[in-house]
XYZ file of C-alpha atoms in Angstrom:
288
model
C -12.814 111.122 43.294
C -11.418 114.369 41.832
C -12.882 114.983 38.369
C -12.330 117.690 35.750
C -15.277 118.145 33.372
C -14.556 120.000 30.139
C -17.693 121.471 28.608
C -19.330 121.344 32.015
C -21.500 124.399 31.326
C -23.192 122.784 28.331
C -26.452 120.837 28.182
C -25.108 117.341 28.852
C -22.047 118.521 30.775
C -24.076 120.503 33.305
C -26.190 117.449 34.142
C -23.071 115.276 34.429
C -21.589 117.835 36.841
C -24.767 117.927 38.934
C -24.859 114.144 39.232
C -21.128 113.928 40.026
C -21.453 116.509 42.796
C -24.539 114.728 44.089
C -22.505 111.510 44.240
C -19.852 113.165 46.404
C -17.133 113.741 43.814
C -14.914 116.847 43.841
C -15.580 118.480 40.474
C -13.746 121.211 38.563
C -15.482 122.609 35.474
C -13.731 123.981 32.412
C -15.999 125.293 29.674
C -15.507 127.483 26.616
C -18.593 128.999 25.028
C -17.701 130.981 21.972
C -17.670 131.014 18.230
C -20.128 129.236 15.987
C -19.503 125.637 14.993
C -20.598 126.369 11.426
C -17.146 126.120 9.839
C -14.898 123.035 9.716
C -11.913 124.723 11.341
C -13.926 125.374 14.478
C -14.816 121.702 14.801
C -11.181 120.698 14.401
C -10.054 123.194 17.038
C -12.745 122.149 19.510
C -12.720 118.390 19.007
C -9.175 117.588 17.885
C -6.767 120.338 18.962
C -8.423 120.905 22.327
C -8.626 117.168 22.998
C -4.911 116.889 22.268
C -4.271 119.767 24.684
C -6.227 117.939 27.385
C -4.352 114.683 26.755
C -0.968 116.404 26.926
C -1.945 118.187 30.153
C -3.157 114.898 31.632
C 0.086 113.184 30.694
C 2.160 115.955 32.258
C 0.087 115.873 35.458
C 0.076 112.101 35.782
C -3.693 111.869 35.317
C -4.340 108.695 33.368
C -8.130 108.242 33.106
C -10.489 109.913 30.634
C -14.144 109.459 29.742
C -14.644 110.999 26.303
C -17.957 112.351 25.032
C -18.320 111.081 21.483
C -21.292 110.729 19.176
C -23.291 108.368 16.994
C -22.348 110.708 14.128
C -19.122 108.694 13.779
C -21.202 105.953 12.109
C -22.425 108.180 9.292
C -25.333 106.584 7.430
C -25.384 102.892 8.384
C -27.973 100.724 6.678
C -30.355 99.531 9.379
C -33.662 97.729 9.194
C -36.652 98.900 11.215
C -36.858 96.660 14.269
C -33.331 95.317 13.738
C -30.608 94.874 16.324
C -29.264 98.419 16.043
C -25.781 99.825 15.654
C -23.059 97.930 17.500
C -19.670 99.385 18.356
C -18.085 97.326 15.565
C -20.338 98.931 12.932
C -18.048 100.643 10.385
C -17.339 104.276 11.224
C -17.880 106.322 8.068
C -18.810 109.832 9.224
C -20.583 112.027 6.695
C -20.066 115.392 8.383
C -17.186 117.267 9.951
C -18.586 116.881 13.463
C -18.530 113.093 13.266
C -15.154 113.141 11.521
C -13.499 115.230 14.225
C -15.021 113.209 17.064
C -13.720 110.024 15.435
C -10.273 111.592 15.072
C -10.326 112.439 18.782
C -11.385 108.881 19.658
C -8.434 107.490 17.707
C -6.027 109.930 19.312
C -7.248 108.894 22.760
C -6.815 105.263 21.743
C -3.167 105.878 20.916
C -2.639 107.485 24.318
C -4.110 104.325 25.835
C -1.651 102.186 23.863
C 1.475 104.310 24.218
C 0.991 106.091 27.552
C -1.090 103.576 29.475
C -4.154 105.795 29.753
C -7.405 104.192 30.899
C -10.111 105.409 28.526
C -13.773 105.006 27.674
C -15.391 106.766 24.715
C -19.162 107.152 25.031
C -20.995 107.465 21.727
C -24.213 109.361 22.471
C -27.321 108.860 20.451
C -30.079 111.508 20.812
C -29.688 113.161 24.213
C -32.987 114.611 25.390
C -34.983 115.605 28.459
C -34.259 117.837 31.449
C -32.963 117.383 34.981
C -33.306 119.539 38.100
C -33.624 122.889 36.334
C -31.121 121.992 33.610
C -32.535 121.781 30.093
C -31.731 122.016 26.415
C -31.247 125.506 24.974
C -29.262 125.695 21.741
C -29.169 128.755 19.494
C -30.229 128.134 16.842
C -32.104 125.045 18.024
C -31.543 122.092 15.704
C -32.861 119.216 17.832
C -36.283 117.712 17.327
C -37.828 117.618 20.803
C -37.064 121.255 21.758
C -38.392 122.386 18.375
C -41.568 120.353 18.879
C -42.061 121.945 22.292
C -41.493 125.442 20.920
C -44.473 124.822 18.633
C -46.505 123.577 21.611
C -45.624 126.805 23.453
C -46.782 128.899 20.496
C -43.277 130.154 19.778
C -43.308 128.715 16.251
C -46.279 128.197 13.910
C -45.375 124.662 12.902
C -42.696 121.984 12.887
C -40.709 121.273 9.732
C -40.550 117.521 9.056
C -37.714 116.690 6.701
C -39.008 113.935 4.480
C -42.192 111.917 4.700
C -41.052 109.202 2.314
C -38.320 107.423 4.278
C -38.437 103.594 4.295
C -40.008 103.533 7.768
C -43.565 102.598 8.813
C -44.835 106.206 8.771
C -42.285 107.653 6.350
C -40.457 109.805 8.912
C -36.937 109.171 10.279
C -36.463 107.010 13.375
C -34.015 107.907 16.146
C -32.941 106.536 19.532
C -33.640 109.029 22.347
C -31.857 108.725 25.701
C -32.572 110.849 28.766
C -29.768 113.226 29.703
C -29.938 111.896 33.274
C -29.187 108.387 32.036
C -26.227 109.762 30.078
C -24.918 111.397 33.244
C -25.239 108.132 35.177
C -23.294 106.352 32.421
C -20.433 108.835 32.845
C -20.259 108.140 36.565
C -20.311 104.388 35.960
C -17.543 104.786 33.381
C -15.381 106.697 35.870
C -15.986 104.006 38.469
C -14.954 101.094 36.245
C -11.847 102.963 35.096
C -10.939 103.738 38.696
C -11.468 100.090 39.665
C -9.244 98.941 36.806
C -11.877 96.586 35.407
C -11.708 98.398 32.045
C -8.609 99.865 30.435
C -9.834 100.990 26.994
C -13.298 100.677 25.489
C -15.900 102.362 23.302
C -19.582 102.182 24.219
C -22.842 103.218 22.581
C -25.268 105.096 24.818
C -28.803 104.561 23.591
C -31.869 102.586 24.564
C -32.084 100.176 21.647
C -35.561 101.509 20.831
C -36.367 103.964 18.075
C -39.137 106.509 17.633
C -40.097 108.285 14.432
C -40.602 112.013 14.070
C -44.335 111.394 13.745
C -44.333 109.356 16.971
C -42.460 112.112 18.806
C -44.986 114.693 17.609
C -47.942 112.539 18.684
C -46.389 111.807 22.092
C -45.674 115.505 22.611
C -49.269 116.334 21.687
C -50.509 113.944 24.385
C -48.010 115.135 27.005
C -48.521 118.865 26.438
C -52.196 118.888 25.505
C -51.404 121.230 22.608
C -51.750 120.840 18.866
C -48.452 120.614 16.994
C -48.952 121.448 13.310
C -46.324 120.058 10.942
C -45.157 120.920 7.443
C -43.393 118.191 5.489
C -40.497 119.306 3.303
C -37.812 117.445 1.364
C -35.321 115.092 2.945
C -32.084 116.493 4.293
C -28.893 115.243 2.682
C -27.121 112.679 4.831
C -30.182 111.980 6.989
C -30.375 108.186 7.501
C -33.871 106.690 7.820
C -33.026 104.742 10.994
C -30.383 105.435 13.659
C -30.802 103.194 16.700
C -28.164 101.880 19.109
C -27.414 98.475 20.410
C -26.606 99.275 24.047
C -25.735 95.703 25.019
C -22.068 96.469 25.619
C -22.770 99.510 27.808
C -25.190 97.463 29.886
C -22.603 94.700 30.260
C -19.477 96.792 30.870
C -21.035 99.524 33.011
C -23.994 97.706 34.518
C -25.955 100.621 33.055
C -29.683 100.657 32.458
C -31.372 103.772 30.994
C -34.186 103.867 33.561
C -35.388 107.411 32.775
C -35.519 107.027 29.012
C -39.142 106.222 28.257
C -40.164 108.638 25.535
C -42.993 109.970 27.735
C -40.560 110.715 30.582
C -38.115 112.402 28.220
C -40.721 114.648 26.628
C -42.484 115.266 29.942
C -39.331 116.483 31.689
C -38.378 118.630 28.697
C -41.880 120.114 28.590
C -41.771 121.098 32.251
C -38.399 122.769 31.715
C -39.518 124.664 28.609
C -42.674 125.901 30.362
C -40.528 127.212 33.218
C -37.925 128.627 30.815
C -39.857 129.727 27.691
C -36.897 131.848 26.603
C -34.274 129.301 27.565
C -31.550 130.601 29.851
C -31.991 134.147 28.530
C -34.419 136.610 30.112
C -34.540 138.749 26.960
C -34.560 136.276 24.120
């Protein structure tokens, strides 16, 4: 299959490209690394305007299938119970930040192309992508994700880890999230392409998570065991808009795609990320 991957030089995109090539697909990568995403206009250009440009180009070229990388941020702050069934695709979408808002706008735009132009589409709502694959790891600047920040402390690159809130309504007071290995995300993309190509799905939206949640404190303890290093923490106030629990129900993805996140044990995720960070202590830069 001939596949164009936009954002193929990024963290998730690069792993998707590697797995596509390894599966024998002919892949073209288009990636734009540029200005900061700190202002709303940038999000709208990247996630709405650029998605529209892709859809119009697809329509003109007669390319009618798209797998869209979306996010759990479209759900905003859903009220979930610890140990509950998790977020289903029908959970109300009430984004609380511009990133989630623009991804939801892009999802809806793609949906209208499915209705009016006959596009075959699947939107994949990622939960917390983590881990490393075959020399490809997570290197954001500044780094805002938990596991890389934990591992930077383990490497001695930071004195401690900031924990935002120790009084959440969770068993240990720290927020709970659903972590999915980046390799499993890549496999889900390939499965999505296959079902679209087979015509078994015409338009759908799927959560990509494991259905299991881990708290910040559990991540820190697991990382301590995996790395063998102490990871001091400092608890500060809660962040605005930070829900206590954000865990997926992945039942639909398992059913529609036949997908099973086999690499997503929390030990495997942290272990693969740790190996990558040890090999790349300065990320992809040699002079960081």
